[in-house]
Every structure is written in C-alpha cells, then in structure tokens.
GROMACS .gro file of C-alpha atoms in nm:
model
  392
    1MET     CA    1  -0.007  -0.031   0.008
    2LEU     CA    2   0.270   0.261   0.126
    3GLY     CA    3   0.438   0.158  -0.239
    4LYS     CA    4   0.156   0.300  -0.456
    5VAL     CA    5   0.084   0.579  -0.254
    6THR     CA    6   0.496   0.648  -0.310
    7LYS     CA    7   0.456   0.574  -0.683
    8THR     CA    8   0.177   0.834  -0.687
    9ILE     CA    9   0.357   1.027  -0.477
   10VAL     CA   10   0.646   1.037  -0.719
   11ILE     CA   11   0.481   1.061  -1.060
   12VAL     CA   12   0.248   1.389  -0.879
   13SER     CA   13   0.511   1.556  -0.813
   14THR     CA   14   0.665   1.526  -1.170
   15VAL     CA   15   0.423   1.617  -1.338
   16LEU     CA   16   0.402   1.961  -1.076
   17ILE     CA   17   0.765   2.018  -1.202
   18LEU     CA   18   0.715   1.992  -1.551
   19PHE     CA   19   0.459   2.242  -1.585
   20THR     CA   20   0.691   2.451  -1.327
   21ALA     CA   21   0.926   2.479  -1.535
   22VAL     CA   22   0.730   2.511  -1.833
   23CYS     CA   23   0.586   2.812  -1.703
   24VAL     CA   24   0.861   2.923  -1.565
   25ALA     CA   25   1.043   2.912  -1.850
   26ALA     CA   26   0.760   3.019  -2.049
   27ASP     CA   27   0.798   3.442  -1.970
   28PHE     CA   28   0.512   3.607  -2.161
   29ASP     CA   29   0.693   3.967  -2.035
   30ASP     CA   30   0.917   3.824  -2.258
   31CYS     CA   31   0.733   3.808  -2.520
   32ALA     CA   32   0.754   4.196  -2.486
   33ASP     CA   33   1.114   4.190  -2.625
   34CYS     CA   34   0.964   4.155  -2.999
   35HIS     CA   35   0.643   4.192  -3.004
   36GLN     CA   36   0.631   4.522  -2.761
   37GLU     CA   37   0.253   4.674  -2.955
   38TYR     CA   38   0.073   4.413  -2.896
   39TYR     CA   39   0.172   4.289  -2.530
   40ASP     CA   40   0.076   4.685  -2.439
   41GLN     CA   41  -0.269   4.602  -2.582
   42TRP     CA   42  -0.295   4.327  -2.425
   43SER     CA   43  -0.076   4.362  -2.091
   44SER     CA   44  -0.323   4.719  -2.058
   45SER     CA   45  -0.715   4.562  -2.139
   46ALA     CA   46  -0.912   4.286  -1.914
   47HIS     CA   47  -0.705   4.045  -2.165
   48ASN     CA   48  -0.393   4.012  -1.937
   49ILE     CA   49  -0.509   3.790  -1.728
   50ALA     CA   50  -0.448   3.513  -1.992
   51ASP     CA   51  -0.167   3.446  -2.110
   52CYS     CA   52  -0.010   3.446  -2.482
   53GLY     CA   53  -0.055   2.984  -2.459
   54ILE     CA   54  -0.477   3.024  -2.481
   55CYS     CA   55  -0.437   3.157  -2.820
   56HIS     CA   56  -0.060   3.042  -2.935
   57THR     CA   57   0.031   2.754  -3.024
   58PRO     CA   58   0.439   2.719  -2.974
   59ALA     CA   59   0.646   2.402  -3.125
   60GLU     CA   60   0.781   2.104  -3.001
   61ASN     CA   61   1.026   2.355  -2.854
   62GLY     CA   62   0.779   2.567  -2.678
   63PHE     CA   63   0.791   2.918  -2.641
   64GLU     CA   64   1.213   2.966  -2.484
   65GLY     CA   65   1.272   2.731  -2.848
   66HIS     CA   66   1.125   3.044  -2.988
   67ILE     CA   67   1.277   3.328  -2.810
   68SER     CA   68   1.570   3.219  -2.919
   69ASN     CA   69   1.504   3.130  -3.243
   70PRO     CA   70   1.265   3.335  -3.312
   71SER     CA   71   1.252   3.144  -3.708
   72ASP     CA   72   1.274   2.841  -3.657
   73SER     CA   73   0.975   2.747  -3.364
   74VAL     CA   74   0.737   3.036  -3.481
   75PRO     CA   75   0.380   2.989  -3.258
   76THR     CA   76   0.036   2.907  -3.372
   77ALA     CA   77  -0.261   3.125  -3.366
   78ASP     CA   78  -0.562   3.025  -3.269
   79LEU     CA   79  -0.822   3.219  -3.446
   80SER     CA   80  -1.147   2.976  -3.299
   81SER     CA   81  -1.423   3.110  -3.152
   82GLU     CA   82  -1.411   2.766  -2.881
   83VAL     CA   83  -1.113   2.938  -2.773
   84CYS     CA   84  -1.250   3.256  -2.630
   85GLY     CA   85  -1.570   3.005  -2.550
   86ASP     CA   86  -1.369   2.858  -2.267
   87CYS     CA   87  -1.417   3.274  -2.077
   88HIS     CA   88  -1.718   3.376  -2.271
   89GLY     CA   89  -1.988   3.109  -2.260
   90ALA     CA   90  -2.318   3.273  -2.318
   91ILE     CA   91  -2.128   3.527  -2.566
   92PHE     CA   92  -2.001   3.200  -2.761
   93ASP     CA   93  -2.291   3.001  -2.728
   94GLU     CA   94  -2.535   3.318  -2.864
   95TRP     CA   95  -2.293   3.312  -3.212
   96ASN     CA   96  -2.304   2.965  -3.253
   97GLU     CA   97  -2.643   2.882  -3.362
   98PHE     CA   98  -2.526   2.652  -3.626
   99VAL     CA   99  -2.392   2.351  -3.366
  100GLY     CA  100  -2.842   2.401  -3.351
  101GLU     CA  101  -3.077   2.196  -3.403
  102GLU     CA  102  -3.225   2.432  -3.576
  103PHE     CA  103  -3.040   2.608  -3.753
  104ASP     CA  104  -3.152   2.544  -4.140
  105MET     CA  105  -2.862   2.586  -4.328
  106GLU     CA  106  -3.081   2.684  -4.675
  107ALA     CA  107  -3.270   2.962  -4.507
  108MET     CA  108  -3.056   3.087  -4.227
  109ALA     CA  109  -2.725   3.245  -4.197
  110SER     CA  110  -2.529   3.215  -3.873
  111HIS     CA  111  -2.144   3.423  -3.888
  112SER     CA  112  -2.111   3.082  -3.718
  113GLU     CA  113  -2.208   2.891  -4.071
  114PRO     CA  114  -1.885   2.711  -4.185
  115THR     CA  115  -1.839   2.799  -4.555
  116GLU     CA  116  -1.631   2.586  -4.648
  117ILE     CA  117  -1.986   2.320  -4.576
  118ALA     CA  118  -2.218   2.582  -4.651
  119GLU     CA  119  -2.058   2.748  -4.996
  120PRO     CA  120  -1.757   2.495  -5.054
  121PHE     CA  121  -1.748   2.684  -5.417
  122VAL     CA  122  -1.614   2.944  -5.187
  123LEU     CA  123  -1.250   2.670  -5.201
  124HIS     CA  124  -1.248   2.796  -5.490
  125SER     CA  125  -1.304   3.128  -5.607
  126ASP     CA  126  -1.081   3.408  -5.586
  127THR     CA  127  -0.914   3.627  -5.333
  128SER     CA  128  -1.211   3.823  -5.248
  129CYS     CA  129  -1.437   3.567  -5.178
  130ILE     CA  130  -1.191   3.446  -4.918
  131LEU     CA  131  -1.146   3.804  -4.725
  132CYS     CA  132  -1.527   3.832  -4.652
  133LYS     CA  133  -1.561   3.448  -4.628
  134SER     CA  134  -1.312   3.286  -4.344
  135THR     CA  135  -1.251   3.479  -4.049
  136ASP     CA  136  -0.834   3.472  -4.156
  137GLY     CA  137  -0.924   3.686  -4.452
  138ALA     CA  138  -1.117   3.910  -4.295
  139ILE     CA  139  -0.855   4.044  -4.067
  140LEU     CA  140  -0.594   4.094  -4.385
  141ASN     CA  141  -0.943   4.281  -4.498
  142LEU     CA  142  -0.970   4.498  -4.202
  143GLU     CA  143  -0.573   4.659  -4.172
  144GLU     CA  144  -0.730   4.917  -4.475
  145ALA     CA  145  -0.997   4.998  -4.339
  146GLU     CA  146  -1.221   5.138  -4.589
  147VAL     CA  147  -1.447   4.969  -4.771
  148TYR     CA  148  -1.421   4.863  -5.127
  149MET     CA  149  -1.012   4.797  -5.035
  150LEU     CA  150  -0.977   4.434  -5.018
  151ASN     CA  151  -0.606   4.347  -4.928
  152GLU     CA  152  -0.610   4.101  -5.212
  153GLU     CA  153  -0.247   4.070  -5.307
  154ALA     CA  154  -0.126   3.987  -4.909
  155ALA     CA  155  -0.502   3.709  -4.946
  156HIS     CA  156  -0.262   3.523  -5.261
  157ASP     CA  157  -0.114   3.312  -5.026
  158LEU     CA  158  -0.369   3.297  -4.697
  159ASN     CA  159  -0.387   2.938  -4.525
  160VAL     CA  160  -0.697   2.981  -4.464
  161THR     CA  161  -0.712   2.855  -4.057
  162GLU     CA  162  -1.075   2.979  -3.967
  163TRP     CA  163  -1.427   2.957  -4.211
  164THR     CA  164  -1.616   2.983  -3.977
  165ILE     CA  165  -1.641   3.439  -3.910
  166SER     CA  166  -1.534   3.399  -3.551
  167CYS     CA  167  -1.494   3.670  -3.254
  168VAL     CA  168  -1.128   3.800  -3.413
  169ALA     CA  169  -1.252   3.825  -3.710
  170CYS     CA  170  -1.470   4.205  -3.518
  171HIS     CA  171  -1.280   4.197  -3.219
  172ASP     CA  172  -0.884   4.253  -3.118
  173PRO     CA  173  -0.792   3.960  -2.913
  174HIS     CA  174  -0.513   4.096  -2.762
  175GLU     CA  175  -0.716   4.441  -2.639
  176GLY     CA  176  -1.082   4.289  -2.689
  177GLY     CA  177  -1.192   4.614  -2.846
  178LEU     CA  178  -1.346   4.598  -3.195
  179TRP     CA  179  -1.117   4.572  -3.437
  180LEU     CA  180  -1.293   4.954  -3.662
  181GLU     CA  181  -1.444   5.191  -3.381
  182ASP     CA  182  -1.726   5.262  -3.604
  183SER     CA  183  -1.930   4.959  -3.635
  184THR     CA  184  -2.081   5.029  -3.939
  185LEU     CA  185  -1.714   5.085  -4.113
  186LEU     CA  186  -1.657   4.723  -3.911
  187CYS     CA  187  -1.980   4.587  -4.116
  188GLY     CA  188  -1.910   4.728  -4.383
  189ASN     CA  189  -1.627   4.627  -4.493
  190CYS     CA  190  -1.737   4.283  -4.575
  191HIS     CA  191  -2.109   4.377  -4.642
  192ASN     CA  192  -2.064   4.563  -4.964
  193THR     CA  193  -2.188   4.517  -5.358
  194GLU     CA  194  -1.745   4.635  -5.360
  195GLY     CA  195  -1.897   4.897  -5.530
  196VAL     CA  196  -2.038   4.706  -5.819
  197VAL     CA  197  -2.284   5.037  -6.107
  198ALA     CA  198  -2.579   4.917  -6.295
  199ASP     CA  199  -2.317   4.856  -6.646
  200GLY     CA  200  -2.601   4.628  -6.837
  201ASN     CA  201  -2.329   4.329  -6.729
  202THR     CA  202  -2.455   4.254  -6.396
  203MET     CA  203  -2.702   4.100  -6.335
  204VAL     CA  204  -2.718   3.994  -5.969
  205VAL     CA  205  -2.563   4.243  -5.649
  206ARG     CA  206  -2.466   4.033  -5.339
  207HIS     CA  207  -2.446   4.160  -4.948
  208ALA     CA  208  -2.581   4.468  -5.052
  209GLN     CA  209  -2.600   4.627  -4.678
  210TRP     CA  210  -2.360   4.832  -4.706
  211GLU     CA  211  -2.460   5.053  -5.031
  212MET     CA  212  -2.817   5.100  -4.798
  213ILE     CA  213  -2.667   5.188  -4.493
  214SER     CA  214  -2.475   5.450  -4.509
  215THR     CA  215  -2.648   5.659  -4.769
  216SER     CA  216  -2.940   5.639  -4.520
  217GLY     CA  217  -3.143   5.937  -4.222
  218TYR     CA  218  -2.950   5.673  -4.044
  219VAL     CA  219  -2.609   5.846  -4.034
  220ASP     CA  220  -2.680   6.164  -4.262
  221GLY     CA  221  -2.862   6.291  -3.945
  222THR     CA  222  -3.227   6.280  -4.083
  223HIS     CA  223  -3.277   6.017  -3.768
  224PRO     CA  224  -3.307   6.198  -3.459
  225THR     CA  225  -2.962   5.975  -3.323
  226VAL     CA  226  -2.673   5.844  -3.561
  227LEU     CA  227  -2.713   5.397  -3.587
  228GLY     CA  228  -2.471   5.190  -3.610
  229CYS     CA  229  -2.547   4.818  -3.743
  230VAL     CA  230  -2.469   4.756  -3.357
  231ASP     CA  231  -2.737   4.933  -3.247
  232CYS     CA  232  -3.033   4.756  -3.426
  233HIS     CA  233  -2.813   4.399  -3.456
  234MET     CA  234  -2.732   4.336  -3.115
  235SER     CA  235  -3.018   4.429  -2.903
  236MET     CA  236  -2.905   4.397  -2.534
  237VAL     CA  237  -3.163   4.252  -2.300
  238PRO     CA  238  -3.128   4.142  -1.960
  239LEU     CA  239  -3.345   3.797  -1.976
  240ASP     CA  240  -3.357   3.577  -1.610
  241GLY     CA  241  -3.126   3.712  -1.453
  242GLU     CA  242  -2.855   3.623  -1.726
  243VAL     CA  243  -2.802   3.936  -2.020
  244THR     CA  244  -2.833   3.821  -2.422
  245THR     CA  245  -2.521   4.026  -2.657
  246GLY     CA  246  -2.737   4.000  -2.989
  247HIS     CA  247  -2.406   3.780  -3.083
  248ASP     CA  248  -2.654   3.564  -3.308
  249PHE     CA  249  -2.737   3.946  -3.523
  250ASP     CA  250  -3.036   3.878  -3.575
  251PHE     CA  251  -3.302   4.166  -3.627
  252ASP     CA  252  -3.523   4.213  -3.312
  253ALA     CA  253  -3.769   4.441  -3.299
  254VAL     CA  254  -4.001   4.245  -3.020
  255ALA     CA  255  -3.653   4.272  -2.835
  256LEU     CA  256  -3.519   4.640  -2.930
  257SER     CA  257  -3.863   4.713  -2.796
  258ASP     CA  258  -3.862   4.626  -2.478
  259PRO     CA  259  -3.793   4.911  -2.170
  260ASP     CA  260  -3.511   4.809  -2.042
  261SER     CA  261  -3.291   4.702  -2.389
  262SER     CA  262  -2.950   4.902  -2.374
  263ASN     CA  263  -2.994   4.997  -2.732
  264GLY     CA  264  -3.271   5.296  -2.638
  265CYS     CA  265  -3.548   5.215  -2.889
  266TYR     CA  266  -3.855   5.212  -2.610
  267LYS     CA  267  -3.760   5.603  -2.534
  268CYS     CA  268  -3.907   5.729  -2.869
  269HIS     CA  269  -4.085   5.398  -3.032
  270GLN     CA  270  -4.291   5.286  -2.677
  271ASP     CA  271  -4.401   4.932  -2.789
  272GLN     CA  272  -4.486   5.059  -3.167
  273LEU     CA  273  -4.127   4.939  -3.345
  274THR     CA  274  -4.253   4.641  -3.426
  275SER     CA  275  -4.534   4.754  -3.652
  276LEU     CA  276  -4.386   5.093  -3.761
  277ILE     CA  277  -4.074   4.797  -3.894
  278GLU     CA  278  -4.412   4.639  -4.048
  279GLU     CA  279  -4.548   4.969  -4.159
  280LYS     CA  280  -4.194   5.011  -4.414
  281GLN     CA  281  -4.178   4.666  -4.527
  282GLU     CA  282  -4.525   4.632  -4.669
  283PRO     CA  283  -4.497   4.794  -4.927
  284ILE     CA  284  -4.172   4.652  -5.075
  285LEU     CA  285  -4.305   4.381  -5.003
  286GLU     CA  286  -4.560   4.483  -5.252
  287LYS     CA  287  -4.338   4.610  -5.505
  288LEU     CA  288  -4.098   4.322  -5.525
  289SER     CA  289  -4.345   4.114  -5.568
  290ASP     CA  290  -4.507   4.214  -5.824
  291LEU     CA  291  -4.138   4.355  -5.965
  292ASN     CA  292  -4.103   3.931  -6.008
  293SER     CA  293  -4.472   3.905  -6.241
  294LEU     CA  294  -4.282   4.163  -6.433
  295LYS     CA  295  -3.939   4.049  -6.496
  296GLU     CA  296  -4.122   3.693  -6.622
  297GLU     CA  297  -4.285   3.920  -6.844
  298ALA     CA  298  -4.005   4.135  -6.981
  299ASN     CA  299  -3.792   3.733  -7.037
  300VAL     CA  300  -3.997   3.663  -7.219
  301ALA     CA  301  -3.973   4.037  -7.435
  302LEU     CA  302  -3.589   3.969  -7.437
  303GLU     CA  303  -3.669   3.606  -7.596
  304SER     CA  304  -3.898   3.726  -7.861
  305VAL     CA  305  -3.612   3.998  -8.032
  306ASN     CA  306  -3.314   3.716  -7.942
  307GLY     CA  307  -3.118   3.639  -8.271
  308THR     CA  308  -3.165   4.022  -8.428
  309ASP     CA  309  -2.982   4.368  -8.367
  310ALA     CA  310  -3.201   4.492  -8.115
  311TYR     CA  311  -3.151   4.175  -7.810
  312GLU     CA  312  -2.801   4.316  -7.652
  313ILE     CA  313  -3.043   4.657  -7.631
  314GLN     CA  314  -3.229   4.477  -7.483
  315LEU     CA  315  -3.057   4.240  -7.255
  316ALA     CA  316  -2.859   4.555  -7.051
  317ASN     CA  317  -3.203   4.679  -6.971
  318TYR     CA  318  -3.270   4.334  -6.845
  319ASN     CA  319  -3.007   4.267  -6.643
  320ASN     CA  320  -3.004   4.636  -6.546
  321GLY     CA  321  -3.352   4.597  -6.394
  322LEU     CA  322  -3.216   4.265  -6.239
  323PHE     CA  323  -2.952   4.508  -6.044
  324TYR     CA  324  -3.228   4.685  -5.923
  325LEU     CA  325  -3.447   4.471  -5.809
  326THR     CA  326  -3.181   4.237  -5.636
  327GLU     CA  327  -3.003   4.520  -5.484
  328VAL     CA  328  -3.256   4.493  -5.251
  329GLU     CA  329  -3.379   4.205  -5.263
  330ASN     CA  330  -3.019   4.091  -5.148
  331ASP     CA  331  -2.952   4.341  -4.965
  332GLY     CA  332  -3.293   4.131  -4.699
  333SER     CA  333  -3.383   4.503  -4.526
  334LEU     CA  334  -3.724   4.486  -4.702
  335GLY     CA  335  -3.622   4.895  -4.697
  336VAL     CA  336  -3.542   4.947  -4.334
  337HIS     CA  337  -3.221   4.988  -4.390
  338ASN     CA  338  -3.265   5.349  -4.610
  339PRO     CA  339  -3.632   5.335  -4.718
  340VAL     CA  340  -3.562   5.610  -5.007
  341LEU     CA  341  -3.335   5.421  -5.169
  342ALA     CA  342  -3.501   5.087  -5.156
  343GLN     CA  343  -3.775   5.250  -5.338
  344SER     CA  344  -3.576   5.448  -5.586
  345ASP     CA  345  -3.406   5.078  -5.705
  346LEU     CA  346  -3.764   4.895  -5.710
  347ASP     CA  347  -3.851   5.212  -5.955
  348MET     CA  348  -3.546   5.205  -6.165
  349ALA     CA  349  -3.619   4.818  -6.225
  350GLU     CA  350  -3.943   4.896  -6.360
  351GLU     CA  351  -3.865   5.159  -6.600
  352ASN     CA  352  -3.588   4.906  -6.722
  353PHE     CA  353  -3.800   4.580  -6.722
  354ASN     CA  354  -4.074   4.817  -6.940
  355LEU     CA  355  -3.791   4.913  -7.151
  356VAL     CA  356  -3.725   4.596  -7.266
  357ILE     CA  357  -4.188   4.491  -7.266
  358GLU     CA  358  -4.207   4.789  -7.486
  359GLY     CA  359  -3.916   4.733  -7.673
  360ARG     CA  360  -3.804   5.053  -7.628
  361SER     CA  361  -3.364   5.155  -7.642
  362GLY     CA  362  -3.425   5.386  -7.342
  363VAL     CA  363  -3.291   5.685  -7.559
  364ASP     CA  364  -3.537   5.970  -7.568
  365GLU     CA  365  -3.559   5.983  -7.978
  366PRO     CA  366  -3.719   6.322  -8.093
  367ALA     CA  367  -4.149   6.306  -8.232
  368ASP     CA  368  -3.957   6.524  -8.569
  369GLN     CA  369  -3.578   6.447  -8.700
  370VAL     CA  370  -3.426   6.743  -8.734
  371PRO     CA  371  -3.164   6.838  -8.994
  372ALA     CA  372  -2.834   6.925  -8.879
  373PRO     CA  373  -2.675   7.188  -8.931
  374GLY     CA  374  -2.495   7.081  -9.177
  375GLY     CA  375  -2.713   6.858  -9.355
  376LEU     CA  376  -2.913   7.250  -9.363
  377VAL     CA  377  -2.587   7.419  -9.574
  378VAL     CA  378  -2.571   7.084  -9.821
  379VAL     CA  379  -2.979   7.173  -9.887
  380MET     CA  380  -2.926   7.489  -9.893
  381VAL     CA  381  -2.630   7.449 -10.129
  382LEU     CA  382  -2.796   7.247 -10.409
  383ALA     CA  383  -3.110   7.460 -10.447
  384THR     CA  384  -2.896   7.792 -10.467
  385VAL     CA  385  -2.697   7.561 -10.798
  386ALA     CA  386  -3.059   7.476 -10.869
  387PHE     CA  387  -3.190   7.806 -10.911
  388LEU     CA  388  -2.919   7.876 -11.109
  389ILE     CA  389  -2.932   7.632 -11.341
  390LYS     CA  390  -3.288   7.740 -11.404
  391ARG     CA  391  -3.289   8.040 -11.415
  392ASP     CA  392  -3.007   8.057 -11.690
   0.00000   0.00000   0.00000
C-alpha cells in the first residue's frame, strides 16, 4: 500500500515539476522584447489575465525555443471562437447558432456557419470571397479600414485556418475591443457590393447592406440619433438574470422594444417599433412581388427579339432591371436600412423591365427629326445651284 502511495506522490511531483518548468520557461513578459505593441495592448486590457499560451500554440520546443530562435520555432494562432468560449461561454452560445438542431442552412445565415460546408465553391473562388468568408481573410481585409479596399495581394498566399466568422474577425484578441470602433464601417468591410454599378452586364447584386445603410437617414442626421449596425442587430436585454448580447446578429424588433434594452429604442418608439417596421416593409414586399411578375414578362419579351439587332440593347436593359431588383432583395431589410434608396431602386427596376417589354432602347428619340446644321447647309447649296441652272 505504501509503495502505491509513494509511486503516486512521485508521479504527481514529476507532473508539477514539469508544469512549473514550462511556466517558468514561458515568461510572457519576454514577448515584449519583440512584440511590444501587442504586449502593451494585451497587458493593459481585461485580457491580461489570460496568457499568450491560450491562443498561441508553440512548436515542439515550446515558447522558450521561439524566444531563442524566433524564425525556426513559430507558434501558431488559434482563431476559433471555441477558445474565446472557454471564458465567454454565454456569448459563444449565442454566436454558435450553427450547432443548433433547428438551424436550417438553406433558410438561415449565421457567422458560425462554416463556409467550406455552406458555400464550398468559395474554396475555389477568387481572393475577394476568401477575404470575407473566413476569419483569416477578414483580419486581412480590416487592415485597410475603408470599404472596398480588399487586401487581395496578401490573400493570394493566405492559408485559411478558420472558415467561420469567429470572434477575432471583429474583435482584436489582444485588447478585446473591435478592430474598428465604427460598427457600420466594420460590418461594411464585408457586407457590401464591392462598389458595382448598373452597367448592363451585372445581373445580381449581393450583400448590399453598406450601400443602403451608409446613405440612409440613420447616418446623415435625418434620424434623431445616429445608428450603427450593432444598435439594431445586437440588442442587449436582461433576461432571467442573464443578459442577451445579440451575438447571433438577428434583427429582433421585440427585443429592441424592451424598456430595458440597451439600445434605447423604447424611449421614442415605445411599443410601436414592431408595427412601424412592418409598415415600412409592406409596400416594399408588394413592389417586389409585382416586379418579379414584371421580370417574367420582360424575360419573354427579351427572348422574342433574340437573334435581332435589338437583342443586345434590350439585354442590357433587362440586366439593369435585375441589378436594381436584386440590390433590394439581397440587402435583406426590405427597405428598413434605407426606404428612399430601396424605393428608388425598385422604380429603376420597373423602368428597365418596361423598356424591354415595350421594345424601347431607353434613349429618348425626338418625334420630328430635325436636320443637323451641316445638312441644312448642303440642302441650301443644292437648292441655290438648282435655281441658277433653271434661270440660265
């Protein structure tokens, strides 16, 4: 019996000695020698209770080896949200919708949805897709804070390790705050159309949220308060002793209308916010339904001129109709992000579809053709010559 106890003591002591040796060897203050900026951010933030080893995994010879020979022993960074979830469990559970039994990949969208499963075509797509469909790419994307400024050059050599949009895609892991303080600009770096315009060739406009919200009354002073994406998509409401943080990013008008919500919508809208949203969306929904019927009519008219000289002109008109229609559809807010621009887009879609149906080019043609000045001169000269010949 005594032998077993002695053996157990020896094993435990050995483990403790090894653990202590690793801890002593990995003095994370030494990281400041090379990584001063990151060390300062980390050491002055709430994350300073967590050491570097939580997110960074050293090579076989440990952090000591990296400190001795940095190039030959580079630690890897874990960009997954599971790491954050060890401390931020409630927030992780809100974010992690994809694991829920009720999650429908065809009908729902979530930042926790793995891109390589939901959209495997991205694996073989250009770098602009990777920059917004992976955490590794999103971090590169945000190196240029302005929307449309994709860091595609760096993305060519990117080895993606995290295909979800995890916590560190939006949060600087060293200090915990957002990469960009302006949440609309932060979200807009991925949720934008890359600046496409109606050119007669673009048929589908995807993720048009930035174009809508950045020109809306929420940012130009029309709305009583300036609103960013998180103000509407991350309602924080106390619930049964817990606080929901909105990290599923779903728009929830009921939660926003809660008197205890951190967003403050209740102060002005009271209990009317849900009905107000429905009121704004109803005419857009009706218009979209009408336009999809008009689109089918325009498609029939387009096919009727296939093979004629008019086809290319009408194809451009048809594509422009699709451009404006899909900009509203793929924004997803049914006009809430920007009622004025949404209505304008739908009017443009209707106009372009009608050009196809009516067989017009879209260029105004005057009813009475007036000869150009050069033509008038020629006519006058010929008339004078004819008069002189006749007189002689």
